[in-house]
Amino acid sequence: MGWQCLRQCQASWTLGIVLGVVVILVAAVIVISVVALAARIAKQAKTAEGAVEVVRAQTDELGGIARINDSGVRILHSARALRKVAVGR
């Protein structure tokens, strides 16, 4: 009975060690995947940041857009007022 208990204990230890190694390997794969995705996201963010700078530079040239919009709104209001006078409403 002593040898049988020794074999069962040894089998339990072996199974425990194997399961522990498997768990560690799975965790390592997950961590490596997360780090690889983080690096990829960082690269894409750097590219996007450069694109934002290009868009900013292109839209800075539209400095007078507020004045143009204001003029358009005034023209629209004048046209509506003329229509009311012409139609009588």
GROMACS .gro file of N, CA, C and O in nm:
model
  356
    1MET      N    1   0.082  -0.118   0.000
    1MET     CA    2   0.000   0.000   0.000
    1MET      C    3   0.087   0.126   0.000
    1MET      O    4   0.048   0.228  -0.054
    2GLY      N    5   0.205   0.122   0.050
    2GLY     CA    6   0.296   0.235   0.055
    2GLY      C    7   0.342   0.276  -0.083
    2GLY      O    8   0.350   0.394  -0.116
    3TRP      N    9   0.373   0.177  -0.169
    3TRP     CA   10   0.419   0.208  -0.305
    3TRP      C   11   0.307   0.267  -0.388
    3TRP      O   12   0.329   0.355  -0.471
    4GLN      N   13   0.186   0.216  -0.366
    4GLN     CA   14   0.072   0.265  -0.442
    4GLN      C   15   0.045   0.412  -0.408
    4GLN      O   16   0.019   0.494  -0.497
    5CYS      N   17   0.054   0.448  -0.284
    5CYS     CA   18   0.033   0.587  -0.243
    5CYS      C   19   0.144   0.676  -0.299
    5CYS      O   20   0.119   0.788  -0.345
    6LEU      N   21   0.267   0.625  -0.299
    6LEU     CA   22   0.380   0.700  -0.354
    6LEU      C   23   0.360   0.727  -0.503
    6LEU      O   24   0.385   0.837  -0.551
    7ARG      N   25   0.313   0.626  -0.577
    7ARG     CA   26   0.289   0.644  -0.720
    7ARG      C   27   0.176   0.745  -0.745
    7ARG      O   28   0.185   0.828  -0.835
    8GLN      N   29   0.069   0.739  -0.666
    8GLN     CA   30  -0.042   0.833  -0.682
    8GLN      C   31   0.003   0.976  -0.649
    8GLN      O   32  -0.033   1.071  -0.718
    9CYS      N   33   0.081   0.991  -0.545
    9CYS     CA   34   0.132   1.124  -0.509
    9CYS      C   35   0.223   1.178  -0.618
    9CYS      O   36   0.216   1.296  -0.654
   10GLN      N   37   0.309   1.089  -0.671
   10GLN     CA   38   0.400   1.131  -0.778
   10GLN      C   39   0.321   1.169  -0.903
   10GLN      O   40   0.352   1.269  -0.969
   11ALA      N   41   0.217   1.093  -0.935
   11ALA     CA   42   0.134   1.125  -1.051
   11ALA      C   43   0.061   1.258  -1.031
   11ALA      O   44   0.050   1.339  -1.124
   12SER      N   45   0.016   1.283  -0.910
   12SER     CA   46  -0.052   1.410  -0.880
   12SER      C   47   0.044   1.527  -0.896
   12SER      O   48   0.010   1.631  -0.953
   13TRP      N   49   0.167   1.511  -0.845
   13TRP     CA   50   0.267   1.617  -0.859
   13TRP      C   51   0.301   1.643  -1.006
   13TRP      O   52   0.309   1.757  -1.051
   14THR      N   53   0.316   1.536  -1.080
   14THR     CA   54   0.349   1.549  -1.222
   14THR      C   55   0.236   1.620  -1.296
   14THR      O   56   0.260   1.712  -1.376
   15LEU      N   57   0.113   1.579  -1.270
   15LEU     CA   58  -0.002   1.642  -1.332
   15LEU      C   59  -0.010   1.790  -1.294
   15LEU      O   60  -0.035   1.876  -1.379
   16GLY      N   61   0.014   1.821  -1.170
   16GLY     CA   62   0.011   1.960  -1.123
   16GLY      C   63   0.118   2.045  -1.191
   16GLY      O   64   0.091   2.159  -1.232
   17ILE      N   65   0.237   1.990  -1.205
   17ILE     CA   66   0.345   2.064  -1.270
   17ILE      C   67   0.312   2.085  -1.418
   17ILE      O   68   0.331   2.193  -1.472
   18VAL      N   69   0.261   1.982  -1.484
   18VAL     CA   70   0.226   1.994  -1.627
   18VAL      C   71   0.117   2.099  -1.644
   18VAL      O   72   0.125   2.184  -1.734
   19LEU      N   73   0.014   2.095  -1.561
   19LEU     CA   74  -0.093   2.195  -1.571
   19LEU      C   75  -0.040   2.335  -1.542
   19LEU      O   76  -0.079   2.432  -1.609
   20GLY      N   77   0.050   2.348  -1.447
   20GLY     CA   78   0.110   2.478  -1.417
   20GLY      C   79   0.189   2.533  -1.535
   20GLY      O   80   0.179   2.651  -1.567
   21VAL      N   81   0.265   2.446  -1.600
   21VAL     CA   82   0.343   2.488  -1.718
   21VAL      C   83   0.248   2.531  -1.831
   21VAL      O   84   0.271   2.632  -1.898
   22VAL      N   85   0.141   2.455  -1.850
   22VAL     CA   86   0.044   2.489  -1.955
   22VAL      C   87  -0.020   2.625  -1.926
   22VAL      O   88  -0.033   2.710  -2.015
   23VAL      N   89  -0.058   2.649  -1.802
   23VAL     CA   90  -0.118   2.777  -1.764
   23VAL      C   91  -0.020   2.891  -1.788
   23VAL      O   92  -0.055   2.996  -1.842
   24ILE      N   93   0.105   2.872  -1.752
   24ILE     CA   94   0.208   2.975  -1.773
   24ILE      C   95   0.228   3.001  -1.921
   24ILE      O   96   0.241   3.116  -1.965
   25LEU      N   97   0.230   2.896  -2.003
   25LEU     CA   98   0.246   2.914  -2.148
   25LEU      C   99   0.129   2.990  -2.208
   25LEU      O  100   0.148   3.078  -2.293
   26VAL      N  101   0.007   2.957  -2.166
   26VAL     CA  102  -0.111   3.028  -2.216
   26VAL      C  103  -0.105   3.175  -2.176
   26VAL      O  104  -0.132   3.265  -2.258
   27ALA      N  105  -0.069   3.201  -2.051
   27ALA     CA  106  -0.057   3.340  -2.005
   27ALA      C  107   0.051   3.414  -2.084
   27ALA      O  108   0.033   3.531  -2.120
   28ALA      N  109   0.162   3.348  -2.113
   28ALA     CA  110   0.270   3.411  -2.191
   28ALA      C  111   0.222   3.443  -2.332
   28ALA      O  112   0.252   3.551  -2.385
   29VAL      N  113   0.148   3.354  -2.393
   29VAL     CA  114   0.095   3.380  -2.528
   29VAL      C  115   0.000   3.500  -2.525
   29VAL      O  116   0.004   3.585  -2.614
   30ILE      N  117  -0.083   3.508  -2.424
   30ILE     CA  118  -0.177   3.621  -2.412
   30ILE      C  119  -0.100   3.752  -2.394
   30ILE      O  120  -0.129   3.852  -2.461
   31VAL      N  121   0.000   3.752  -2.308
   31VAL     CA  122   0.079   3.873  -2.284
   31VAL      C  123   0.153   3.915  -2.411
   31VAL      O  124   0.155   4.033  -2.447
   32ILE      N  125   0.211   3.821  -2.480
   32ILE     CA  126   0.282   3.852  -2.604
   32ILE      C  127   0.185   3.909  -2.708
   32ILE      O  128   0.217   4.005  -2.778
   33SER      N  129   0.065   3.853  -2.717
   33SER     CA  130  -0.035   3.905  -2.810
   33SER      C  131  -0.074   4.047  -2.776
   33SER      O  132  -0.085   4.133  -2.864
   34VAL      N  133  -0.095   4.074  -2.648
   34VAL     CA  134  -0.135   4.208  -2.604
   34VAL      C  135  -0.024   4.308  -2.634
   34VAL      O  136  -0.049   4.418  -2.683
   35VAL      N  137   0.100   4.272  -2.607
   35VAL     CA  138   0.212   4.361  -2.633
   35VAL      C  139   0.227   4.387  -2.783
   35VAL      O  140   0.251   4.500  -2.826
   36ALA      N  141   0.210   4.283  -2.865
   36ALA     CA  142   0.218   4.301  -3.010
   36ALA      C  143   0.107   4.393  -3.060
   36ALA      O  144   0.132   4.481  -3.144
   37LEU      N  145  -0.015   4.375  -3.009
   37LEU     CA  146  -0.125   4.463  -3.049
   37LEU      C  147  -0.103   4.606  -3.002
   37LEU      O  148  -0.134   4.701  -3.074
   38ALA      N  149  -0.047   4.622  -2.884
   38ALA     CA  150  -0.017   4.756  -2.833
   38ALA      C  151   0.086   4.825  -2.921
   38ALA      O  152   0.074   4.945  -2.950
   39ALA      N  153   0.186   4.752  -2.965
   39ALA     CA  154   0.287   4.811  -3.053
   39ALA      C  155   0.225   4.851  -3.187
   39ALA      O  156   0.255   4.957  -3.242
   40ARG      N  157   0.136   4.768  -3.237
   40ARG     CA  158   0.068   4.798  -3.363
   40ARG      C  159  -0.021   4.922  -3.349
   40ARG      O  160  -0.023   5.009  -3.437
   41ILE      N  161  -0.093   4.931  -3.238
   41ILE     CA  162  -0.178   5.047  -3.213
   41ILE      C  163  -0.093   5.173  -3.199
   41ILE      O  164  -0.129   5.279  -3.249
   42ALA      N  165   0.021   5.164  -3.133
   42ALA     CA  166   0.109   5.279  -3.117
   42ALA      C  167   0.159   5.327  -3.253
   42ALA      O  168   0.165   5.447  -3.279
   43LYS      N  169   0.192   5.233  -3.341
   43LYS     CA  170   0.237   5.270  -3.475
   43LYS      C  171   0.125   5.340  -3.551
   43LYS      O  172   0.147   5.442  -3.618
   44GLN      N  173   0.003   5.287  -3.543
   44GLN     CA  174  -0.110   5.348  -3.611
   44GLN      C  175  -0.142   5.485  -3.552
   44GLN      O  176  -0.179   5.578  -3.625
   45ALA      N  177  -0.126   5.500  -3.422
   45ALA     CA  178  -0.152   5.629  -3.357
   45ALA      C  179  -0.051   5.733  -3.404
   45ALA      O  180  -0.086   5.850  -3.427
   46LYS      N  181   0.074   5.692  -3.419
   46LYS     CA  182   0.176   5.783  -3.468
   46LYS      C  183   0.144   5.827  -3.610
   46LYS      O  184   0.157   5.945  -3.645
   47THR      N  185   0.098   5.734  -3.694
   47THR     CA  186   0.058   5.768  -3.831
   47THR      C  187  -0.061   5.863  -3.830
   47THR      O  188  -0.064   5.961  -3.905
   48ALA      N  189  -0.159   5.836  -3.745
   48ALA     CA  190  -0.278   5.921  -3.736
   48ALA      C  191  -0.240   6.061  -3.687
   48ALA      O  192  -0.296   6.160  -3.733
   49GLU      N  193  -0.146   6.068  -3.595
   49GLU     CA  194  -0.102   6.198  -3.544
   49GLU      C  195  -0.041   6.282  -3.656
   49GLU      O  196  -0.066   6.402  -3.667
   50GLY      N  197   0.037   6.218  -3.741
   50GLY     CA  198   0.094   6.287  -3.856
   50GLY      C  199  -0.014   6.335  -3.951
   50GLY      O  200  -0.007   6.447  -4.004
   51ALA      N  201  -0.116   6.252  -3.971
   51ALA     CA  202  -0.226   6.290  -4.059
   51ALA      C  203  -0.304   6.407  -4.002
   51ALA      O  204  -0.348   6.496  -4.076
   52VAL      N  205  -0.322   6.411  -3.872
   52VAL     CA  206  -0.392   6.522  -3.808
   52VAL      C  207  -0.316   6.652  -3.829
   52VAL      O  208  -0.375   6.757  -3.854
   53GLU      N  209  -0.185   6.646  -3.820
   53GLU     CA  210  -0.103   6.765  -3.844
   53GLU      C  211  -0.120   6.815  -3.987
   53GLU      O  212  -0.126   6.935  -4.012
   54VAL      N  213  -0.128   6.723  -4.083
   54VAL     CA  214  -0.148   6.762  -4.223
   54VAL      C  215  -0.284   6.829  -4.239
   54VAL      O  216  -0.296   6.935  -4.302
   55VAL      N  217  -0.388   6.771  -4.180
   55VAL     CA  218  -0.522   6.830  -4.188
   55VAL      C  219  -0.524   6.966  -4.120
   55VAL      O  220  -0.585   7.062  -4.172
   56ARG      N  221  -0.459   6.978  -4.007
   56ARG     CA  222  -0.453   7.106  -3.936
   56ARG      C  223  -0.387   7.212  -4.024
   56ARG      O  224  -0.434   7.326  -4.035
   57ALA      N  225  -0.277   7.176  -4.087
   57ALA     CA  226  -0.207   7.270  -4.174
   57ALA      C  227  -0.295   7.310  -4.293
   57ALA      O  228  -0.294   7.425  -4.336
   58GLN      N  229  -0.372   7.218  -4.345
   58GLN     CA  230  -0.458   7.248  -4.459
   58GLN      C  231  -0.576   7.335  -4.420
   58GLN      O  232  -0.620   7.419  -4.497
   59THR      N  233  -0.627   7.316  -4.299
   59THR     CA  234  -0.745   7.394  -4.258
   59THR      C  235  -0.706   7.528  -4.200
   59THR      O  236  -0.791   7.617  -4.189
   60ASP      N  237  -0.582   7.548  -4.160
   60ASP     CA  238  -0.538   7.679  -4.113
   60ASP      C  239  -0.548   7.783  -4.223
   60ASP      O  240  -0.565   7.902  -4.197
   61GLU      N  241  -0.541   7.740  -4.346
   61GLU     CA  242  -0.551   7.831  -4.459
   61GLU      C  243  -0.692   7.886  -4.475
   61GLU      O  244  -0.713   7.980  -4.550
   62LEU      N  245  -0.789   7.829  -4.407
   62LEU     CA  246  -0.927   7.875  -4.416
   62LEU      C  247  -0.958   7.975  -4.306
   62LEU      O  248  -1.063   7.971  -4.243
   63GLY      N  249  -0.866   8.067  -4.282
   63GLY     CA  250  -0.882   8.164  -4.173
   63GLY      C  251  -1.002   8.255  -4.191
   63GLY      O  252  -1.063   8.297  -4.094
   64GLY      N  253  -1.039   8.291  -4.314
   64GLY     CA  254  -1.150   8.381  -4.337
   64GLY      C  255  -1.284   8.312  -4.351
   64GLY      O  256  -1.383   8.374  -4.391
   65ILE      N  257  -1.291   8.185  -4.317
   65ILE     CA  258  -1.415   8.108  -4.337
   65ILE      C  259  -1.529   8.162  -4.250
   65ILE      O  260  -1.644   8.162  -4.292
   66ALA      N  261  -1.498   8.214  -4.133
   66ALA     CA  262  -1.604   8.268  -4.046
   66ALA      C  263  -1.668   8.390  -4.111
   66ALA      O  264  -1.790   8.406  -4.108
   67ARG      N  265  -1.585   8.475  -4.170
   67ARG     CA  266  -1.638   8.594  -4.236
   67ARG      C  267  -1.723   8.554  -4.358
   67ARG      O  268  -1.829   8.611  -4.384
   68ILE      N  269  -1.676   8.453  -4.431
   68ILE     CA  270  -1.751   8.405  -4.547
   68ILE      C  271  -1.885   8.347  -4.505
   68ILE      O  272  -1.989   8.375  -4.566
   69ASN      N  273  -1.886   8.269  -4.398
   69ASN     CA  274  -2.011   8.213  -4.348
   69ASN      C  275  -2.107   8.323  -4.302
   69ASN      O  276  -2.227   8.317  -4.327
   70ASP      N  277  -2.053   8.424  -4.234
   70ASP     CA  278  -2.136   8.535  -4.188
   70ASP      C  279  -2.199   8.607  -4.306
   70ASP      O  280  -2.318   8.641  -4.305
   71SER      N  281  -2.121   8.629  -4.411
   71SER     CA  282  -2.174   8.695  -4.531
   71SER      C  283  -2.283   8.609  -4.594
   71SER      O  284  -2.387   8.661  -4.638
   72GLY      N  285  -2.262   8.480  -4.600
   72GLY     CA  286  -2.363   8.389  -4.656
   72GLY      C  287  -2.492   8.394  -4.577
   72GLY      O  288  -2.602   8.393  -4.635
   73VAL      N  289  -2.483   8.398  -4.446
   73VAL     CA  290  -2.603   8.403  -4.362
   73VAL      C  291  -2.677   8.535  -4.386
   73VAL      O  292  -2.801   8.537  -4.398
   74ARG      N  293  -2.602   8.647  -4.396
   74ARG     CA  294  -2.667   8.775  -4.422
   74ARG      C  295  -2.737   8.777  -4.558
   74ARG      O  296  -2.847   8.829  -4.572
   75ILE      N  297  -2.673   8.717  -4.658
   75ILE     CA  298  -2.734   8.709  -4.791
   75ILE      C  299  -2.861   8.626  -4.785
   75ILE      O  300  -2.964   8.662  -4.845
   76LEU      N  301  -2.857   8.515  -4.713
   76LEU     CA  302  -2.976   8.430  -4.699
   76LEU      C  303  -3.089   8.505  -4.632
   76LEU      O  304  -3.205   8.499  -4.677
   77HIS      N  305  -3.060   8.578  -4.525
   77HIS     CA  306  -3.165   8.653  -4.455
   77HIS      C  307  -3.223   8.762  -4.546
   77HIS      O  308  -3.345   8.784  -4.548
   78SER      N  309  -3.137   8.827  -4.623
   78SER     CA  310  -3.185   8.930  -4.716
   78SER      C  311  -3.275   8.869  -4.823
   78SER      O  312  -3.380   8.926  -4.859
   79ALA      N  313  -3.236   8.753  -4.875
   79ALA     CA  314  -3.317   8.686  -4.976
   79ALA      C  315  -3.452   8.644  -4.920
   79ALA      O  316  -3.556   8.658  -4.988
   80ARG      N  317  -3.455   8.599  -4.797
   80ARG     CA  318  -3.583   8.561  -4.734
   80ARG      C  319  -3.671   8.684  -4.716
   80ARG      O  320  -3.794   8.678  -4.735
   81ALA      N  321  -3.611   8.795  -4.675
   81ALA     CA  322  -3.688   8.918  -4.655
   81ALA      C  323  -3.744   8.965  -4.789
   81ALA      O  324  -3.860   9.008  -4.797
   82LEU      N  325  -3.664   8.957  -4.894
   82LEU     CA  326  -3.713   8.998  -5.027
   82LEU      C  327  -3.827   8.908  -5.073
   82LEU      O  328  -3.924   8.954  -5.134
   83ARG      N  329  -3.816   8.779  -5.046
   83ARG     CA  330  -3.921   8.686  -5.085
   83ARG      C  331  -4.052   8.718  -5.012
   83ARG      O  332  -4.160   8.716  -5.072
   84LYS      N  333  -4.041   8.752  -4.884
   84LYS     CA  334  -4.161   8.787  -4.808
   84LYS      C  335  -4.227   8.910  -4.868
   84LYS      O  336  -4.350   8.918  -4.878
   85VAL      N  337  -4.145   9.009  -4.905
   85VAL     CA  338  -4.202   9.130  -4.964
   85VAL      C  339  -4.264   9.100  -5.100
   85VAL      O  340  -4.374   9.149  -5.131
   86ALA      N  341  -4.195   9.018  -5.179
   86ALA     CA  342  -4.244   8.990  -5.315
   86ALA      C  343  -4.369   8.905  -5.311
   86ALA      O  344  -4.462   8.926  -5.389
   87VAL      N  345  -4.376   8.806  -5.223
   87VAL     CA  346  -4.489   8.715  -5.218
   87VAL      C  347  -4.600   8.773  -5.131
   87VAL      O  348  -4.718   8.744  -5.153
   88GLY      N  349  -4.564   8.852  -5.036
   88GLY     CA  350  -4.664   8.912  -4.950
   88GLY      C  351  -4.691   8.829  -4.826
   88GLY      O  352  -4.795   8.842  -4.763
   89ARG      N  353  -4.606   8.745  -4.785
   89ARG     CA  354  -4.626   8.664  -4.665
   89ARG      C  355  -4.538   8.711  -4.554
   89ARG      O  356  -4.431   8.736  -4.549
   0.00000   0.00000   0.00000
